[in-house]
Amino acid sequence: MIFKLKPLILLAVFFISFNSLWSQEEKLFKDSLDGAFDLSKWLIDLNGFIPIVSPITEPAVGYGAILAGVYFIPKEKSNNKEFKMPDIVGGGGGYTQNGTWFVGAGYAGFWKDDHIRYRGILGYGDINLKYYGTGDGFLSKDPADFSISSFFFLQQALFRIKNSGFLFGARYIFGKTTVTFFEESKLPEVNPLDFDLVNSALGFISEYDNLNNILSPTKGFRTHLSYVQAFEILGSDRNNSRLTFFSLAYLPINKRWASGFRVESMLASDNTPFYLLPYINLRGVPALRYQGEFTMLAETEQMVNVYNRWSLVGFAGIGTTAASLENMEFGATAWNAGGGFRYMIARALGLQMGVDVARGPDDWAFYIVFGSAWLK
């Protein structure tokens, strides 16, 4: 439901205009070390607008496409010629087969030698989804179709503590949402205030991040804890809150094998709008399919390099929900398993791309992956 900047940034790496790409000198796309197709030089030296065409493969909204553009703002090179992550400005929109559409724009900044990380997003969307409820009631087998029209605005900044891996910061989120249930759907028992709601929230973030690469890490840890509170004093129609924790670990077994692990948990207050409740977020599991006031999940991903820039990936995970904080009885459980491949598309950036095929409790799904599948 939210226009996410980071996937848009990564999609710019590959899904660009073919004619524009090859109108440049061919040597721009060959790596100086192995002669393989590589976008490092083109990305690092780029000073212009990039058109993007990318598929949407999220099972919750069906297949579709994104049309967008991204502008890279390079940093001045230092004396040691160390690569510095460019700032990125992006904007565009998308449409899917179930009538979902969205537009948005965003800015990602990496300032002061990555001592300040800024993110700003503005977007609007009409998203058609299914509501399965939070327990084992009739909705779990007979979901209600609904449409959510939402305006979204986010401002976020993280500040690094000296040269350590610790970052602290804050975010502000504003959302104006209107929900419509289709006539043929059975109206679920949700708070009527959820149908037309303003949410204005302030959040606090703490992180530890020593990953060896922002986009496609293979070594290191990232741990995140954040608390977001919507206040009536800030303009919200009612108070609600969410606590989020996740931890990522990448452990290189040897030169060819990298082992990844992810744990994640979310906790929401009992007056959180139904469409903002936590859900099990795994490949192969549709968004919002398994919701509750509390969720937790674990997933592993194993990547083995098989030839030069090519690697194979296997993954599996499991998650569970609790419908209410009052009893904390765990209800719905979902699992996933699958595999795919990766290609090192930009060696200097350590950026990989590829395809994943995943199986969940209900169906199969495939994903175009840029960078890590766990990027947030």
Coordinates of C-alpha atoms in Angstrom, one line a residue:
M1 CA 0.0 0.0 0.0
I2 CA 3.0 2.3 0.4
F3 CA 5.2 3.5 -2.4
K4 CA 8.6 2.1 -1.4
L5 CA 11.7 4.0 -2.5
K6 CA 14.3 1.3 -2.0
P7 CA 12.9 -1.3 -4.4
L8 CA 12.5 1.5 -7.0
I9 CA 16.2 2.5 -6.5
L10 CA 17.3 -1.1 -7.1
L11 CA 15.0 -1.6 -10.1
A12 CA 16.8 1.2 -11.9
V13 CA 19.8 -0.9 -12.1
F14 CA 18.4 -3.3 -14.7
F15 CA 14.9 -2.5 -15.9
I16 CA 15.9 0.6 -18.0
S17 CA 15.4 1.5 -21.7
F18 CA 17.3 -0.9 -23.9
N19 CA 18.0 1.6 -26.6
S20 CA 19.2 4.2 -24.1
L21 CA 21.5 1.6 -22.5
W22 CA 23.3 0.5 -25.7
S23 CA 23.5 4.0 -27.2
Q24 CA 26.6 4.4 -24.9
E25 CA 30.0 3.0 -25.6
E26 CA 29.9 -0.8 -25.2
K27 CA 33.0 -0.8 -23.0
L28 CA 31.0 1.1 -20.4
F29 CA 29.1 -2.2 -19.7
K30 CA 32.1 -4.6 -19.6
D31 CA 34.0 -5.2 -16.4
S32 CA 37.7 -4.5 -16.6
L33 CA 38.6 -7.6 -14.6
D34 CA 36.6 -10.4 -16.2
G35 CA 35.0 -8.8 -19.2
A36 CA 31.5 -9.8 -18.1
F37 CA 28.4 -7.6 -18.5
D38 CA 28.6 -5.1 -15.6
L39 CA 26.8 -1.8 -14.8
S40 CA 29.2 -0.5 -12.2
K41 CA 30.9 2.1 -14.3
W42 CA 27.7 3.2 -15.9
L43 CA 26.0 3.6 -12.5
I44 CA 28.9 5.3 -10.7
D45 CA 29.6 7.8 -13.5
L46 CA 26.0 8.4 -14.4
N47 CA 24.6 12.0 -14.3
G48 CA 21.1 11.7 -15.7
F49 CA 17.6 10.4 -15.7
I50 CA 16.9 6.7 -16.0
P51 CA 13.6 5.3 -17.3
I52 CA 12.4 2.2 -15.6
V53 CA 10.0 -0.6 -16.6
S54 CA 9.6 -3.4 -14.0
P55 CA 7.1 -6.2 -13.4
I56 CA 5.0 -6.4 -10.3
T57 CA 4.6 -10.0 -9.0
E58 CA 3.0 -9.5 -5.6
P59 CA 0.3 -12.2 -5.2
A60 CA -1.9 -10.0 -3.2
V61 CA -2.6 -7.6 -6.1
G62 CA -1.7 -9.7 -9.1
Y63 CA 0.7 -9.2 -12.0
G64 CA 1.4 -5.7 -13.2
A65 CA 4.1 -3.2 -14.1
I66 CA 5.9 -0.2 -12.8
L67 CA 6.8 2.8 -15.0
A68 CA 9.1 5.2 -13.3
G69 CA 12.3 7.2 -13.4
V70 CA 15.4 7.6 -11.2
Y71 CA 18.0 10.3 -11.0
F72 CA 21.4 9.5 -9.4
I73 CA 23.2 12.3 -7.6
P74 CA 26.9 11.3 -7.4
K75 CA 29.2 12.4 -4.6
E76 CA 32.5 14.1 -5.0
K77 CA 35.3 11.6 -5.1
S78 CA 37.7 11.7 -2.2
N79 CA 41.5 11.4 -2.4
N80 CA 41.4 7.7 -1.6
K81 CA 38.9 7.1 -4.5
E82 CA 36.6 5.3 -2.1
F83 CA 33.1 4.7 -3.6
K84 CA 30.4 6.7 -2.0
M85 CA 26.7 5.8 -2.3
P86 CA 25.0 8.4 -4.4
D87 CA 21.8 10.1 -3.4
I88 CA 18.8 9.0 -5.4
V89 CA 15.6 10.8 -6.5
G90 CA 12.8 8.7 -7.9
G91 CA 9.2 8.9 -9.1
G92 CA 6.7 6.9 -11.0
G93 CA 3.6 4.7 -10.8
G94 CA 2.3 1.2 -11.3
Y95 CA -0.8 -0.8 -12.3
T96 CA -1.9 -4.4 -11.7
Q97 CA -4.4 -6.8 -13.2
N98 CA -6.8 -6.4 -10.2
G99 CA -7.2 -2.7 -10.8
T100 CA -4.6 -1.6 -8.2
W101 CA -2.7 1.6 -9.1
F102 CA -0.3 3.9 -7.4
V103 CA 2.0 6.9 -8.0
G104 CA 4.7 8.3 -5.8
A105 CA 8.1 9.9 -5.4
G106 CA 11.0 9.7 -3.0
Y107 CA 14.5 10.7 -2.1
A108 CA 17.2 8.6 -0.4
G109 CA 20.2 10.5 0.9
F110 CA 23.5 9.1 2.3
W111 CA 25.2 12.2 3.7
K112 CA 28.4 13.0 5.6
D113 CA 30.1 9.8 4.5
D114 CA 27.1 7.7 5.5
H115 CA 26.8 9.3 8.9
I116 CA 23.3 10.5 8.1
R117 CA 20.8 8.4 6.2
Y118 CA 17.7 10.3 5.0
R119 CA 14.5 9.0 3.4
G120 CA 11.5 11.0 2.2
I121 CA 8.5 9.5 0.4
L122 CA 5.2 10.9 -0.9
G123 CA 2.6 8.8 -2.6
Y124 CA -1.0 8.0 -3.4
G125 CA -2.6 4.6 -4.3
D126 CA -5.9 2.8 -4.9
I127 CA -5.2 -0.7 -3.8
N128 CA -7.6 -3.7 -4.2
L129 CA -7.0 -6.4 -1.6
K130 CA -8.7 -9.2 0.3
Y131 CA -9.3 -9.1 4.1
Y132 CA -8.9 -12.5 5.8
G133 CA -9.5 -11.3 9.4
T134 CA -7.2 -12.0 12.3
G135 CA -8.3 -15.4 13.4
D136 CA -9.9 -18.7 12.2
G137 CA -13.4 -17.2 11.6
F138 CA -15.3 -17.3 8.3
L139 CA -13.1 -14.6 6.8
S140 CA -10.1 -17.0 6.7
K141 CA -12.0 -19.1 4.1
D142 CA -14.3 -16.5 2.7
P143 CA -12.3 -13.2 2.6
A144 CA -13.9 -9.8 2.0
D145 CA -12.8 -7.8 -1.0
F146 CA -12.0 -4.2 -0.3
S147 CA -10.4 -1.1 -1.9
I148 CA -8.1 1.2 0.0
S149 CA -7.4 4.7 -1.2
S150 CA -4.5 6.2 0.7
F151 CA -2.3 9.3 0.6
F152 CA 1.1 8.6 2.3
F153 CA 3.9 10.9 3.5
L154 CA 7.1 9.9 5.3
Q155 CA 10.2 11.7 6.6
Q156 CA 13.0 9.8 8.3
A157 CA 16.6 10.4 9.4
L158 CA 19.1 8.2 11.0
F159 CA 22.4 9.4 12.6
R160 CA 25.5 7.3 13.0
I161 CA 27.3 7.4 16.4
K162 CA 30.8 8.4 15.4
N163 CA 32.3 5.6 13.2
S164 CA 30.4 2.8 14.9
G165 CA 27.6 0.6 13.5
F166 CA 25.0 2.2 15.8
L167 CA 22.4 4.5 14.3
F168 CA 19.6 6.4 16.0
G169 CA 16.9 8.5 14.6
A170 CA 13.2 9.3 14.1
R171 CA 10.5 9.2 11.5
Y172 CA 7.2 11.0 10.9
I173 CA 4.4 9.3 9.0
F174 CA 1.1 10.8 7.8
G175 CA -1.6 8.9 6.1
K176 CA -5.1 9.8 4.9
T177 CA -7.0 6.6 4.1
T178 CA -10.5 5.7 2.8
V179 CA -11.7 2.1 2.7
T180 CA -14.5 0.7 0.6
F181 CA -15.8 -2.8 0.9
F182 CA -17.3 -4.2 -2.3
E183 CA -21.0 -4.9 -2.2
E184 CA -20.7 -8.6 -2.9
S185 CA -18.3 -9.0 0.1
K186 CA -19.4 -9.9 3.6
L187 CA -18.7 -6.9 5.8
P188 CA -16.2 -8.0 8.5
E189 CA -16.4 -6.8 12.1
V190 CA -13.9 -4.0 11.9
N191 CA -14.0 -0.6 13.6
P192 CA -16.1 1.8 11.4
L193 CA -13.6 4.5 12.0
D194 CA -11.1 2.5 9.9
F195 CA -13.2 3.3 6.8
D196 CA -12.1 7.0 6.8
L197 CA -9.1 7.7 8.9
V198 CA -6.2 10.1 9.3
N199 CA -3.1 8.6 10.9
S200 CA -0.3 11.0 12.0
A201 CA 2.5 9.2 13.8
L202 CA 5.9 9.9 15.3
G203 CA 8.5 7.1 15.6
F204 CA 11.9 6.4 17.1
I205 CA 14.4 4.1 15.6
S206 CA 17.6 2.4 16.8
E207 CA 19.8 0.2 14.6
Y208 CA 23.1 -1.7 14.6
D209 CA 24.4 -2.2 11.1
N210 CA 27.8 -3.6 10.1
L211 CA 26.8 -5.2 6.9
N212 CA 29.5 -5.4 4.2
N213 CA 27.1 -4.1 1.6
I214 CA 23.9 -2.0 1.8
L215 CA 22.3 -3.6 -1.3
S216 CA 23.5 -7.3 -1.4
P217 CA 25.2 -8.2 1.9
T218 CA 27.0 -11.4 2.4
K219 CA 28.6 -10.8 5.8
G220 CA 27.6 -8.9 8.9
F221 CA 24.6 -8.1 11.1
R222 CA 21.8 -5.6 11.1
T223 CA 19.4 -5.3 14.1
H224 CA 16.5 -2.9 14.1
L225 CA 14.1 -1.7 16.8
S226 CA 11.5 1.0 16.3
Y227 CA 8.4 2.3 18.0
V228 CA 5.8 4.3 16.1
Q229 CA 2.9 6.1 17.9
A230 CA 0.0 7.9 16.3
F231 CA -1.2 10.8 18.4
E232 CA -4.5 12.7 18.3
I233 CA -2.5 15.8 19.2
L234 CA -0.7 15.4 15.9
G235 CA -3.9 15.2 13.9
S236 CA -4.7 11.4 14.1
D237 CA -8.3 10.4 14.4
R238 CA -7.3 8.1 17.2
N239 CA -4.2 6.9 19.0
N240 CA -2.5 3.6 18.0
S241 CA 1.0 2.2 18.1
R242 CA 3.4 -0.4 16.7
L243 CA 6.6 -1.9 17.9
T244 CA 8.9 -3.5 15.3
F245 CA 12.0 -5.7 15.7
F246 CA 14.1 -7.5 13.1
S247 CA 17.6 -8.9 12.9
L248 CA 19.5 -10.1 9.9
A249 CA 22.7 -12.2 10.0
Y250 CA 24.9 -13.1 7.1
L251 CA 27.6 -15.7 7.8
P252 CA 30.1 -16.7 5.1
I253 CA 30.7 -20.4 5.4
N254 CA 33.5 -20.3 2.8
K255 CA 34.4 -18.3 -0.3
R256 CA 31.4 -19.7 -2.2
W257 CA 28.7 -20.2 0.4
A258 CA 27.0 -17.4 2.3
S259 CA 24.4 -18.3 4.9
G260 CA 21.7 -15.8 5.9
F261 CA 19.2 -15.8 8.8
R262 CA 16.3 -13.4 9.5
V263 CA 14.0 -13.1 12.5
E264 CA 11.2 -10.5 12.7
S265 CA 8.5 -9.6 15.1
M266 CA 5.8 -6.9 15.2
L267 CA 3.4 -5.8 18.0
A268 CA 0.4 -3.5 17.4
S269 CA -2.0 -1.9 19.9
D270 CA -5.6 -3.1 19.9
N271 CA -6.9 0.1 18.3
T272 CA -4.7 -0.2 15.2
P273 CA -6.6 0.0 11.9
F274 CA -7.1 -3.4 10.4
Y275 CA -5.1 -2.6 7.2
L276 CA -2.1 -1.6 9.4
L277 CA -2.0 -4.7 11.5
P278 CA 1.2 -6.7 11.2
Y279 CA 1.2 -9.6 8.8
I280 CA 3.5 -12.5 7.9
N281 CA 5.9 -11.2 5.4
L282 CA 7.5 -14.1 3.5
R283 CA 8.1 -14.8 -0.1
G284 CA 5.2 -16.9 -1.4
V285 CA 2.7 -15.6 1.1
P286 CA 0.4 -12.8 -0.1
A287 CA 0.6 -9.5 1.7
L288 CA -2.0 -9.1 4.5
R289 CA -3.0 -12.8 4.1
Y290 CA -2.1 -13.7 7.7
Q291 CA -2.6 -10.8 10.2
G292 CA -2.7 -10.3 13.9
E293 CA -1.9 -7.8 16.6
F294 CA 1.3 -9.8 17.1
T295 CA 3.5 -11.6 14.5
M296 CA 6.8 -13.3 14.5
L297 CA 8.7 -15.2 11.8
A298 CA 12.1 -16.8 11.0
E299 CA 13.6 -17.4 7.6
T300 CA 16.9 -18.6 6.3
E301 CA 18.5 -18.1 2.9
Q302 CA 21.5 -20.0 1.6
M303 CA 23.5 -18.7 -1.4
V304 CA 26.2 -20.7 -3.2
N305 CA 28.3 -19.3 -6.0
V306 CA 28.4 -21.8 -8.8
Y307 CA 30.3 -20.0 -11.6
N308 CA 32.0 -16.6 -11.8
R309 CA 29.1 -14.1 -11.2
W310 CA 26.3 -16.7 -11.0
S311 CA 24.9 -18.1 -7.7
L312 CA 22.1 -20.3 -6.7
V313 CA 19.7 -19.5 -3.8
G314 CA 17.5 -21.6 -1.5
F315 CA 15.3 -20.3 1.2
A316 CA 12.7 -21.4 3.7
G317 CA 10.8 -19.8 6.6
I318 CA 7.8 -19.9 9.0
G319 CA 5.7 -17.3 10.7
T320 CA 2.8 -17.2 13.1
T321 CA 0.3 -14.6 14.4
A322 CA -1.7 -13.9 17.5
A323 CA -5.1 -12.2 16.9
S324 CA -5.2 -10.4 20.2
L325 CA -2.7 -9.2 22.8
E326 CA -5.2 -10.1 25.6
N327 CA -4.8 -13.8 25.3
M328 CA -1.7 -14.2 23.1
E329 CA -3.0 -17.4 21.7
F330 CA -1.2 -18.1 18.5
G331 CA -3.5 -18.7 15.5
A332 CA -2.6 -18.7 11.9
T333 CA 0.8 -20.1 10.8
A334 CA 2.3 -19.7 7.4
W335 CA 5.5 -21.2 5.8
N336 CA 7.5 -20.7 2.6
A337 CA 10.1 -22.5 0.7
G338 CA 11.8 -21.9 -2.7
G339 CA 14.9 -21.1 -4.7
G340 CA 16.3 -19.0 -7.4
F341 CA 19.5 -17.5 -8.9
R342 CA 21.5 -14.3 -8.7
Y343 CA 23.9 -12.5 -11.1
M344 CA 26.4 -10.0 -9.9
I345 CA 25.2 -7.1 -12.1
A346 CA 27.5 -4.4 -10.6
R347 CA 30.7 -5.8 -9.1
A348 CA 32.0 -2.4 -7.8
L349 CA 28.7 -2.0 -5.8
G350 CA 28.4 -5.7 -4.9
L351 CA 24.9 -5.6 -6.3
Q352 CA 23.2 -8.8 -7.4
M353 CA 19.9 -9.4 -9.2
G354 CA 17.9 -12.5 -10.0
V355 CA 14.7 -14.4 -9.8
D356 CA 13.0 -16.3 -6.9
V357 CA 10.3 -18.9 -7.1
A358 CA 8.5 -19.5 -3.8
R359 CA 5.8 -21.8 -2.5
G360 CA 3.5 -20.8 0.4
P361 CA 0.6 -22.5 2.1
D362 CA -1.8 -21.4 -0.7
D363 CA 0.0 -21.0 -4.0
W364 CA 3.2 -20.5 -6.0
A365 CA 4.7 -17.0 -6.6
F366 CA 7.8 -15.6 -8.4
Y367 CA 9.8 -12.5 -7.7
I368 CA 12.2 -10.3 -9.5
V369 CA 14.9 -9.6 -6.9
F370 CA 17.4 -6.7 -6.9
G371 CA 19.8 -6.7 -4.0
S372 CA 18.8 -8.6 -1.0
A373 CA 15.2 -10.0 -0.7
W374 CA 15.3 -8.8 2.9
L375 CA 16.0 -5.1 2.1
K376 CA 14.0 -2.7 4.3

